[in-house]
Short mmCIF file of C-alpha atoms and ligand atoms in Angstrom, two decimals:
data_model
loop_
_atom_site.label_atom_id
_atom_site.label_comp_id
_atom_site.label_asym_id
_atom_site.label_seq_id
_atom_site.Cartn_x
_atom_site.Cartn_y
_atom_site.Cartn_z
CA MET A 1 10.60 -14.26 6.35
CA ASN A 2 12.54 -14.47 9.34
CA GLN A 3 11.38 -16.69 12.17
CA SER A 4 12.70 -16.37 15.66
CA VAL A 5 13.93 -19.38 17.63
CA ASN A 6 11.09 -18.63 20.05
CA ALA A 7 8.25 -18.48 17.61
CA PRO A 8 4.98 -20.63 18.33
CA PRO A 9 5.10 -23.90 16.49
CA LEU A 10 4.80 -23.61 12.94
CA TRP A 11 1.70 -25.90 12.51
CA LYS A 12 -0.52 -23.46 14.88
CA GLN A 13 0.76 -20.47 12.98
CA LEU A 14 0.11 -22.25 9.42
CA GLN A 15 -3.43 -22.79 10.85
CA GLN A 16 -3.92 -19.30 11.03
CA VAL A 17 -2.48 -18.52 8.13
CA ALA A 18 -5.16 -20.84 6.13
CA ARG A 19 -7.74 -19.19 7.98
CA VAL A 20 -6.71 -15.38 6.91
CA ASN A 21 -5.89 -16.67 3.35
CA GLN A 22 -9.32 -18.42 3.30
CA ALA A 23 -10.99 -14.87 4.55
CA VAL A 24 -8.79 -12.79 2.35
CA MET A 25 -9.53 -14.97 -0.90
CA SER A 26 -13.08 -14.46 0.12
CA GLY A 27 -12.79 -10.47 -0.39
CA ALA A 28 -11.96 -9.57 3.30
CA SER A 29 -8.57 -7.23 3.55
CA GLY A 30 -5.59 -8.76 4.89
CA THR A 31 -4.76 -5.89 7.67
CA SER A 32 -8.44 -6.50 9.18
CA VAL A 33 -8.08 -10.37 9.42
CA LEU A 34 -4.82 -10.16 10.77
CA GLU A 35 -6.21 -8.10 13.37
CA THR A 36 -8.04 -10.81 14.73
CA VAL A 37 -5.26 -13.14 15.31
CA ASP A 38 -3.88 -14.12 18.71
CA PRO A 39 -1.16 -11.46 19.62
CA GLY A 40 1.15 -13.99 20.56
CA LEU A 41 1.17 -15.27 17.01
CA ARG A 42 0.50 -12.33 15.08
CA SER A 43 3.87 -10.97 13.80
CA GLY A 44 4.63 -14.59 12.64
CA VAL A 45 1.22 -15.15 11.19
CA GLN A 46 1.67 -11.95 9.08
CA ALA A 47 5.19 -12.65 8.25
CA LEU A 48 4.04 -15.92 6.82
CA CYS A 49 0.83 -14.25 5.15
CA PHE A 50 2.76 -11.53 3.48
CA TYR A 51 5.18 -14.42 2.03
CA VAL A 52 2.45 -16.43 0.79
CA TRP A 53 0.61 -13.27 -0.90
CA ARG A 54 3.55 -12.47 -2.76
CA ASN A 55 3.40 -16.01 -4.21
CA TRP A 56 -0.11 -16.77 -4.22
CA GLY A 57 -0.20 -16.60 -8.07
CA ARG A 58 2.41 -19.34 -8.44
CA ALA A 59 0.82 -21.54 -5.74
CA GLN A 60 -2.61 -21.41 -7.57
CA ALA A 61 -0.81 -22.63 -10.55
CA LEU A 62 0.72 -25.41 -8.87
CA ARG A 63 -2.09 -26.33 -7.22
CA ALA A 64 -4.05 -26.63 -10.60
CA LEU A 65 -1.42 -28.87 -11.69
CA LEU A 66 -1.48 -31.21 -8.51
CA VAL A 67 -5.24 -31.75 -8.20
CA ARG A 68 -8.14 -31.93 -10.70
CA LYS A 69 -10.73 -30.51 -7.92
CA ALA A 70 -9.82 -27.82 -5.15
CA PRO A 71 -10.53 -29.26 -1.71
CA PRO A 72 -13.26 -27.31 0.50
CA PRO A 73 -11.98 -23.69 1.05
CA LEU A 74 -9.97 -24.03 4.51
CA ALA A 75 -8.04 -26.98 3.45
CA ASP A 76 -7.26 -25.37 -0.09
CA ALA A 77 -6.02 -22.30 1.54
CA LEU A 78 -3.85 -24.39 3.57
CA LEU A 79 -2.59 -26.23 0.41
CA CYS A 80 -1.92 -23.39 -1.46
CA SER A 81 -0.12 -21.60 1.53
CA ALA A 82 2.19 -24.38 1.88
CA LEU A 83 2.87 -24.32 -1.85
CA ALA A 84 3.60 -20.56 -1.77
CA LEU A 85 5.77 -20.97 1.13
CA THR A 86 7.74 -24.14 -0.42
CA TRP A 87 8.13 -23.25 -3.87
CA GLN A 88 11.17 -21.55 -3.88
CA ILE A 89 14.21 -23.32 -2.05
CA GLU A 90 16.42 -20.37 -1.56
CA ASP A 91 15.07 -17.49 0.79
CA ASN A 92 12.90 -19.72 3.01
CA ALA A 93 13.44 -19.55 6.86
CA TYR A 94 11.84 -23.38 6.86
CA ASP A 95 13.29 -26.11 4.95
CA ALA A 96 10.54 -27.62 2.49
CA PHE A 97 10.47 -31.04 4.41
CA THR A 98 9.63 -28.96 7.63
CA LEU A 99 6.90 -27.03 5.99
CA VAL A 100 5.09 -29.85 4.43
CA ASN A 101 5.38 -31.91 7.87
CA GLN A 102 4.01 -28.83 9.83
CA ALA A 103 1.26 -28.26 7.04
CA VAL A 104 0.24 -31.99 7.57
CA GLU A 105 -0.10 -31.36 11.09
CA ALA A 106 -1.78 -28.23 11.08
CA ALA A 107 -4.61 -29.81 9.03
CA LYS A 108 -4.68 -32.78 11.57
CA ARG A 109 -5.04 -30.90 14.60
CA GLN A 110 -8.33 -29.05 13.49
CA SER A 111 -11.53 -30.77 12.73
CA ALA A 112 -12.47 -28.32 9.78
CA THR A 113 -9.33 -29.73 7.85
CA ASN A 114 -8.86 -33.20 9.72
CA ALA A 115 -10.63 -35.17 6.81
CA GLN A 116 -8.54 -33.61 4.14
CA ALA A 117 -5.07 -34.20 5.85
CA ASN A 118 -4.22 -37.43 4.06
CA PHE A 119 -4.78 -35.70 0.62
CA ILE A 120 -2.58 -32.52 1.63
CA ASN A 121 -0.20 -34.75 2.69
CA ALA A 122 0.16 -36.47 -0.69
CA CYS A 123 -0.27 -33.47 -2.71
CA LEU A 124 3.04 -31.82 -0.81
CA ARG A 125 4.72 -35.00 -1.23
CA ARG A 126 4.29 -35.49 -4.62
CA PHE A 127 5.20 -31.63 -5.29
CA LEU A 128 8.42 -32.10 -3.16
CA ARG A 129 9.47 -35.22 -5.61
CA GLU A 130 8.83 -33.38 -9.01
CA ARG A 131 9.25 -29.66 -7.96
CA ASP A 132 11.48 -28.86 -10.47
CA ALA A 133 9.16 -29.96 -13.60
CA LEU A 134 6.17 -28.65 -11.88
CA VAL A 135 7.29 -24.99 -11.29
CA ALA A 136 8.97 -25.03 -14.62
CA ALA A 137 5.44 -25.99 -16.34
CA THR A 138 3.91 -22.93 -14.25
CA ASP A 139 6.72 -20.61 -15.64
CA LEU A 140 4.71 -20.46 -18.77
CA ASP A 141 1.57 -18.83 -16.89
CA PRO A 142 1.76 -14.99 -16.53
CA VAL A 143 0.00 -15.24 -12.94
CA ALA A 144 2.55 -17.73 -11.66
CA LEU A 145 5.61 -15.84 -13.20
CA TRP A 146 4.33 -12.22 -11.51
CA ASN A 147 2.31 -13.15 -8.77
CA HIS A 148 -0.69 -10.81 -9.74
CA PRO A 149 -3.94 -11.36 -11.52
CA ARG A 150 -3.97 -11.68 -15.35
CA TRP A 151 -5.85 -8.27 -15.65
CA TRP A 152 -3.65 -6.65 -13.62
CA ILE A 153 -0.73 -7.52 -15.56
CA ALA A 154 -2.33 -6.89 -19.19
CA ARG A 155 -3.50 -3.09 -17.54
CA LEU A 156 0.34 -2.15 -16.70
CA GLN A 157 1.44 -3.86 -19.92
CA LYS A 158 -0.85 -1.11 -21.42
CA ASP A 159 -0.50 1.69 -19.14
CA HIS A 160 3.19 1.31 -18.83
CA PRO A 161 4.50 -0.49 -21.86
CA GLN A 162 8.30 0.56 -20.79
CA HIS A 163 8.21 -0.23 -17.25
CA TRP A 164 5.45 -3.02 -16.44
CA GLU A 165 8.07 -5.57 -15.74
CA LEU A 166 9.93 -3.20 -13.08
CA ILE A 167 6.51 -2.20 -11.62
CA LEU A 168 5.70 -6.01 -11.18
CA ARG A 169 9.16 -6.59 -9.35
CA ALA A 170 8.93 -3.95 -7.10
CA ALA A 171 5.55 -5.11 -5.94
CA ASN A 172 7.06 -8.20 -4.60
CA GLN A 173 9.96 -6.94 -2.68
CA HIS A 174 9.80 -5.41 0.83
CA ALA A 175 9.06 -1.66 1.16
CA PRO A 176 11.62 0.44 3.24
CA MET A 177 10.71 2.15 6.26
CA THR A 178 10.55 5.97 5.75
CA LEU A 179 10.48 8.63 8.20
CA ARG A 180 9.29 12.54 7.75
CA VAL A 181 10.90 14.85 10.09
CA ASN A 182 8.68 17.36 11.35
CA PRO A 183 10.48 20.72 10.69
CA ARG A 184 8.83 22.57 13.91
CA ARG A 185 10.86 19.98 15.88
CA LYS A 186 14.28 18.88 14.04
CA ASP A 187 16.10 19.29 10.83
CA PRO A 188 17.18 15.95 8.84
CA GLN A 189 20.57 16.34 9.72
CA THR A 190 20.20 16.69 13.42
CA TYR A 191 17.80 13.73 13.30
CA LEU A 192 20.28 11.66 11.39
CA GLY A 193 22.80 12.19 14.31
CA LEU A 194 19.87 11.10 16.95
CA LEU A 195 19.46 7.88 15.11
CA GLN A 196 23.00 6.89 14.89
CA ALA A 197 23.39 7.74 18.53
CA ALA A 198 20.35 5.13 18.98
CA GLY A 199 22.32 2.69 16.80
CA MET A 200 20.01 3.10 13.77
CA ASN A 201 21.30 4.11 10.29
CA GLY A 202 19.52 6.34 7.82
CA GLN A 203 20.06 7.78 4.61
CA HIS A 204 18.63 11.45 3.84
CA LEU A 205 16.96 11.09 0.54
CA SER A 206 15.60 14.59 0.17
CA ALA A 207 13.72 17.42 2.00
CA ASN A 208 12.59 15.91 5.01
CA ILE A 209 12.49 12.30 3.83
CA ILE A 210 14.77 9.93 5.62
CA GLU A 211 15.09 6.12 5.11
CA LEU A 212 16.00 3.86 7.68
CA GLN A 213 18.38 1.03 6.98
CA ARG A 214 16.30 -1.42 8.94
CA ALA A 215 12.85 -1.22 9.67
CA ALA A 216 11.83 -0.58 13.40
CA PRO A 217 8.87 -0.66 15.66
CA VAL A 218 8.02 2.96 16.24
CA GLN A 219 8.51 3.08 20.11
CA ALA A 220 12.14 2.16 19.12
CA ILE A 221 12.50 5.41 16.87
CA PRO A 222 13.73 8.62 18.74
CA GLY A 223 11.36 11.03 19.43
CA PHE A 224 8.57 9.24 17.64
CA GLU A 225 6.09 9.53 20.67
CA ASP A 226 6.96 13.09 21.05
CA GLY A 227 6.27 13.88 17.44
CA TRP A 228 9.79 14.86 15.99
CA VAL A 229 9.04 12.27 12.88
CA SER A 230 6.45 10.30 11.25
CA VAL A 231 6.35 7.44 9.38
CA GLN A 232 5.24 7.91 5.61
CA ASP A 233 6.53 6.64 2.23
CA ALA A 234 8.58 8.84 0.14
CA ALA A 235 6.27 9.20 -2.67
CA ALA A 236 3.42 10.38 -0.18
CA GLN A 237 5.55 12.97 1.23
CA VAL A 238 5.41 14.67 -2.12
CA ALA A 239 1.79 15.88 -1.38
CA ALA A 240 1.96 18.86 1.13
CA PRO A 241 5.18 20.70 -0.41
CA LEU A 242 4.06 20.34 -3.93
CA LEU A 243 0.59 21.72 -2.96
CA VAL A 244 2.01 24.72 -0.87
CA GLU A 245 5.21 25.69 -2.38
CA GLY A 246 5.20 29.03 -4.41
CA TYR A 247 1.77 29.84 -3.38
CA LEU A 248 2.07 33.34 -2.44
CA ALA A 249 -1.24 34.47 -1.40
CA PRO A 250 -1.32 36.54 1.98
CA GLY A 251 -2.36 34.12 4.97
CA PRO A 252 -4.03 32.88 6.98
CA TRP A 253 -4.92 30.40 4.47
CA ARG A 254 -7.85 27.83 4.41
CA ILE A 255 -6.79 24.33 3.39
CA LEU A 256 -8.99 21.56 2.71
CA ASP A 257 -7.69 18.19 3.18
CA ALA A 258 -10.69 16.26 1.59
CA CYS A 259 -10.14 12.58 2.31
CA ALA A 260 -8.12 12.87 5.28
CA ALA A 261 -7.71 9.63 7.37
CA PRO A 262 -5.52 8.45 8.84
CA GLY A 263 -4.09 12.14 8.64
CA GLY A 264 -0.57 11.56 7.24
CA LYS A 265 -0.89 14.25 4.65
CA THR A 266 -2.80 16.45 7.31
CA GLY A 267 0.07 16.37 9.71
CA HIS A 268 2.59 17.09 7.16
CA LEU A 269 0.30 20.25 5.70
CA LEU A 270 0.23 21.55 9.40
CA GLU A 271 4.07 21.04 10.04
CA ILE A 272 5.12 23.52 7.01
CA THR A 273 2.18 25.68 7.06
CA ASP A 274 0.29 28.09 9.40
CA ALA A 275 -2.75 27.48 7.94
CA GLU A 276 -6.26 26.68 8.98
CA VAL A 277 -6.70 23.10 7.94
CA VAL A 278 -9.98 21.36 7.62
CA ALA A 279 -9.73 17.45 7.38
CA LEU A 280 -12.84 15.78 5.85
CA GLU A 281 -13.35 12.15 6.27
CA VAL A 282 -16.28 10.01 5.67
CA ASP A 283 -15.58 6.90 7.79
CA ALA A 284 -16.03 7.83 11.41
CA ASP A 285 -13.63 5.32 12.69
CA ARG A 286 -10.85 6.40 10.45
CA ALA A 287 -11.47 10.05 11.57
CA LYS A 288 -10.77 9.36 15.05
CA ARG A 289 -7.00 8.39 13.94
CA ILE A 290 -6.62 11.79 12.38
CA GLY A 291 -6.87 13.53 15.66
CA SER A 292 -4.47 11.16 17.36
CA ASN A 293 -2.00 11.12 14.81
CA VAL A 294 -1.73 14.80 14.27
CA GLN A 295 -1.85 15.50 18.25
CA ARG A 296 1.38 13.56 18.58
CA LEU A 297 2.95 16.18 16.38
CA GLY A 298 1.25 18.67 18.69
CA LEU A 299 -0.70 20.06 15.85
CA SER A 300 -4.57 20.64 15.23
CA PRO A 301 -6.92 20.37 12.51
CA GLN A 302 -10.52 20.75 12.07
CA VAL A 303 -11.84 17.35 11.79
CA ILE A 304 -15.23 16.85 10.15
CA VAL A 305 -16.78 13.69 9.65
CA ALA A 306 -18.75 14.15 6.07
CA ASP A 307 -18.91 12.82 2.74
CA ALA A 308 -16.70 15.21 0.67
CA GLY A 309 -18.91 15.25 -2.38
CA ALA A 310 -22.28 16.07 -0.20
CA VAL A 311 -20.82 19.88 -0.06
CA GLN A 312 -24.21 21.14 1.45
CA THR A 313 -23.87 18.80 4.62
CA TRP A 314 -20.33 20.19 5.74
CA TRP A 315 -19.31 23.24 3.94
CA ASP A 316 -19.77 26.78 5.41
CA GLY A 317 -19.46 28.69 2.02
CA SER A 318 -16.05 29.94 2.22
CA LEU A 319 -13.57 29.60 -0.50
CA PHE A 320 -10.36 27.55 0.26
CA ASP A 321 -6.90 28.76 -1.13
CA LEU A 322 -5.62 25.29 -1.13
CA VAL A 323 -7.32 21.77 -1.43
CA LEU A 324 -5.94 18.41 -1.21
CA LEU A 325 -7.93 15.45 -2.80
CA ASP A 326 -6.05 12.25 -1.82
CA ALA A 327 -8.91 10.18 -3.45
CA PRO A 328 -9.81 6.71 -2.84
CA CYS A 329 -8.24 4.61 -5.20
CA THR A 330 -7.43 0.94 -6.04
CA ALA A 331 -3.90 1.32 -4.06
CA SER A 332 -2.33 -0.51 -7.13
CA GLY A 333 0.52 1.60 -6.15
CA ILE A 334 1.09 0.49 -2.44
CA VAL A 335 0.97 -3.43 -3.26
CA ARG A 336 4.40 -3.97 -1.60
CA ARG A 337 3.19 -2.53 1.76
CA HIS A 338 -0.53 -4.51 1.26
CA PRO A 339 0.53 -7.42 -0.64
CA ASP A 340 -2.96 -8.84 -0.49
CA ILE A 341 -4.39 -5.85 -2.43
CA ARG A 342 -3.68 -7.39 -5.70
CA TRP A 343 -5.79 -10.59 -4.97
CA LEU A 344 -8.68 -8.33 -3.38
CA ARG A 345 -9.36 -6.10 -6.14
CA ARG A 346 -11.37 -6.66 -9.19
CA GLU A 347 -11.05 -5.17 -12.55
CA SER A 348 -14.16 -3.67 -12.25
CA ASP A 349 -13.15 -1.87 -9.20
CA VAL A 350 -10.91 0.33 -11.45
CA ALA A 351 -13.93 1.95 -13.25
CA GLN A 352 -16.02 2.38 -10.11
CA LEU A 353 -13.27 4.03 -8.42
CA ALA A 354 -12.41 6.40 -11.38
CA ALA A 355 -15.83 7.36 -11.37
CA THR A 356 -15.90 8.17 -7.86
CA GLN A 357 -12.62 10.35 -8.27
CA ARG A 358 -13.82 11.94 -11.08
CA GLN A 359 -17.10 13.19 -8.96
CA LEU A 360 -14.94 14.25 -6.33
CA LEU A 361 -12.86 16.24 -8.29
CA LEU A 362 -15.79 17.91 -10.23
CA THR A 363 -17.49 18.85 -6.76
CA LEU A 364 -14.44 20.22 -5.31
CA TRP A 365 -13.28 22.28 -8.04
CA PRO A 366 -15.61 25.09 -7.32
CA LEU A 367 -14.62 25.42 -3.61
CA VAL A 368 -11.47 26.60 -4.68
CA LYS A 369 -10.60 30.63 -4.84
CA PRO A 370 -9.63 31.98 -8.10
CA GLY A 371 -5.93 31.81 -7.82
CA GLY A 372 -6.12 28.93 -5.29
CA ARG A 373 -4.88 25.41 -6.10
CA LEU A 374 -6.03 21.80 -6.13
CA LEU A 375 -3.71 18.94 -5.82
CA PHE A 376 -5.55 15.49 -7.22
CA CYS A 377 -3.49 12.60 -6.17
CA THR A 378 -3.91 8.55 -5.73
CA CYS A 379 -1.51 5.93 -4.67
CA SER A 380 -2.39 4.00 -7.84
CA ILE A 381 -0.27 3.10 -11.03
CA PHE A 382 -3.34 2.68 -13.30
CA ARG A 383 -3.73 5.54 -15.81
CA ALA A 384 -7.55 5.46 -15.61
CA GLU A 385 -6.69 6.89 -11.87
CA GLY A 386 -4.06 9.35 -13.06
CA ASP A 387 -3.66 10.79 -16.36
CA ALA A 388 -6.89 9.81 -17.66
CA GLN A 389 -8.40 11.88 -14.76
CA VAL A 390 -6.69 14.93 -15.56
CA GLN A 391 -7.19 14.94 -19.54
CA ALA A 392 -10.99 14.68 -18.63
CA PHE A 393 -10.74 17.27 -15.97
CA LEU A 394 -9.33 19.71 -18.13
CA VAL A 395 -11.71 19.35 -21.20
CA HIS A 396 -14.80 20.36 -19.05
CA ASN A 397 -12.88 22.88 -16.74
CA THR A 398 -11.54 25.72 -18.65
CA ASP A 399 -10.70 27.76 -15.47
CA ALA A 400 -8.06 25.14 -14.68
CA ALA A 401 -4.53 25.44 -15.42
CA LEU A 402 -2.55 21.99 -14.96
CA MET A 403 0.98 23.25 -13.11
CA PRO A 404 4.16 21.34 -13.37
CA SER A 405 3.16 18.02 -11.57
CA PRO A 406 5.12 14.61 -11.43
CA GLY A 407 2.26 12.78 -12.85
CA HIS A 408 2.84 8.81 -12.33
CA LEU A 409 5.68 8.13 -9.89
CA LEU A 410 6.34 4.49 -10.27
CA PRO A 411 7.44 2.13 -7.36
CA HIS A 412 10.60 1.16 -7.04
CA SER A 413 12.56 -1.87 -5.87
CA SER A 414 14.74 -1.81 -3.08
CA PRO A 415 17.93 -3.84 -3.82
CA ALA A 416 18.16 -3.08 -7.37
CA ARG A 417 17.19 0.49 -7.48
CA GLU A 418 16.05 -0.07 -11.29
CA VAL A 419 16.22 3.52 -12.60
CA VAL A 420 12.66 5.35 -13.97
CA ALA A 421 12.54 8.86 -14.74
CA ASP A 422 11.43 9.72 -11.16
CA ASN A 423 14.36 8.23 -9.00
CA SER A 424 15.31 11.31 -7.17
CA LEU A 425 13.12 10.15 -4.18
CA GLY A 426 14.98 6.98 -3.97
CA ASP A 427 12.89 3.90 -2.98
CA HIS A 428 9.11 4.80 -2.84
CA ASP A 429 5.68 3.69 -3.61
CA GLY A 430 3.47 4.39 -6.48
CA PHE A 431 1.74 7.51 -6.58
CA PHE A 432 -0.25 9.98 -9.19
CA TYR A 433 -0.17 13.71 -8.48
CA ALA A 434 -1.49 16.79 -10.69
CA LEU A 435 -1.85 19.93 -9.39
CA PHE A 436 -4.33 22.55 -10.88
CA GLU A 437 -4.31 26.36 -10.36
CA LYS A 438 -7.80 28.06 -10.93
CA ARG A 439 -7.64 30.73 -13.29
CA LYS A 440 -8.64 34.34 -12.07
CA ALA A 441 -11.43 35.94 -13.87
N1 SAM B 501 -4.69 11.55 3.11
C1 SAM B 501 -4.65 10.53 3.83
C2 SAM B 501 -3.23 10.34 4.56
O1 SAM B 501 -2.50 10.64 3.86
O2 SAM B 501 -3.19 9.59 5.67
C3 SAM B 501 -5.08 9.22 3.30
C4 SAM B 501 -6.38 8.91 2.19
S1 SAM B 501 -7.26 7.78 1.82
C5 SAM B 501 -6.36 7.33 0.44
C6 SAM B 501 -8.50 7.88 1.36
C7 SAM B 501 -9.62 8.23 2.37
O3 SAM B 501 -10.70 9.03 1.76
C8 SAM B 501 -10.09 7.05 3.15
O4 SAM B 501 -9.88 7.24 4.61
C9 SAM B 501 -11.58 6.87 2.91
O5 SAM B 501 -12.49 6.55 4.19
C10 SAM B 501 -11.78 8.44 2.43
N2 SAM B 501 -13.15 8.66 1.70
C11 SAM B 501 -13.27 8.02 0.72
N3 SAM B 501 -14.49 8.51 0.34
C12 SAM B 501 -14.80 9.74 0.89
C13 SAM B 501 -15.64 11.00 0.78
N4 SAM B 501 -16.44 10.65 -0.24
N5 SAM B 501 -15.53 11.92 1.53
C14 SAM B 501 -14.74 12.15 2.32
N6 SAM B 501 -13.53 10.70 2.80
C15 SAM B 501 -13.57 9.77 2.01
#
């Protein structure tokens, strides 16, 4: 959490942090609420919010020790945000006393929390006096210790008994900025040289994947506007090559990208093939982003706004060589980049999303040519959205053969680079991949 010297007053930022958190804890997505923050405050508020979400479990446990009854929602969001920001002494841009003073100032200066300013002040001062004992008491609570909901921790313990701690640790780290070099424009070695010339350092991980040493705004990245590179996590970059490599049918191929927005994988497919790509997306607003993202690369898919599951509304009856089903999921593999997700999801979402994935998989399979392939993927680390789907699908579809596939890719944490089986990609998000081939009759 870095705050620049010219940052707006902290109390102003904390008011926005509390407002954003109140909305997120009532179910709104952090990304969309942050877009409503005044542009002059947004980057500082976002940095504070990300820190708060990574420490929200601890903050709530501390608040439960400090007060018997939570104050009204906005005051509670301000109190918990201040606790999240002050409970760790190291690793903070502000000292704890400044944070507490500014949180009280934030409460005083808006009518919705003014009446609770003295209460917030008393809670936070007591916290500062008794910090060590209070923090030690919350260490016994797994939600405080891991900063994830209890059901989420239990599911990971069951799904990944060897790696659940590593996954939770990784989820609280910052994700690196990773680029995908467009092979139609540059090769990774040439591009590394261009980065260096621009005073930026990168590391070539594999294929067209480059990890930047330090994140930068896309406008500062050489050739971004000209489509030389895209920003895409290393695990997400597995999709397009996995689907097409070794597929030997004569072209031109027809590829369906069934859940395509914002078009990251559509662009990758067009970069590495000369196929005709149909990009389907159910959400009309999100679909607009496919065109703009792919145009930057100088490429053009056929974009259709439709529900992939309602085949009769969009399909012209010609079979596809290759189908990419990047299905809607809990996004449990990308919480490093979206730290609010863990607090937004409910346990019941897992089964609901898994049912949608199962249905899409069953509906799209008949659209694949004999000898063709379907790649099922989710950015989830829950087995219900990965391995379990594959087992169920194979039982009912005897014309499907599972090809060599990565399965569950587990997220890595940057500084420690803890070793799990799939570490050849370097630091990446959590993902799941299963590639099916349709047997010829
Ligand atoms: N493949 C995209 C990429 O790499 O940029 C990310 C896809 S995101 C995981 C899933 C997308 O599927 C969302 O944009 C969502 O709106 C869309 N979606 C969900 N249900 C769908 C459906 N039934 N038909 C088509 N698109 C759907």
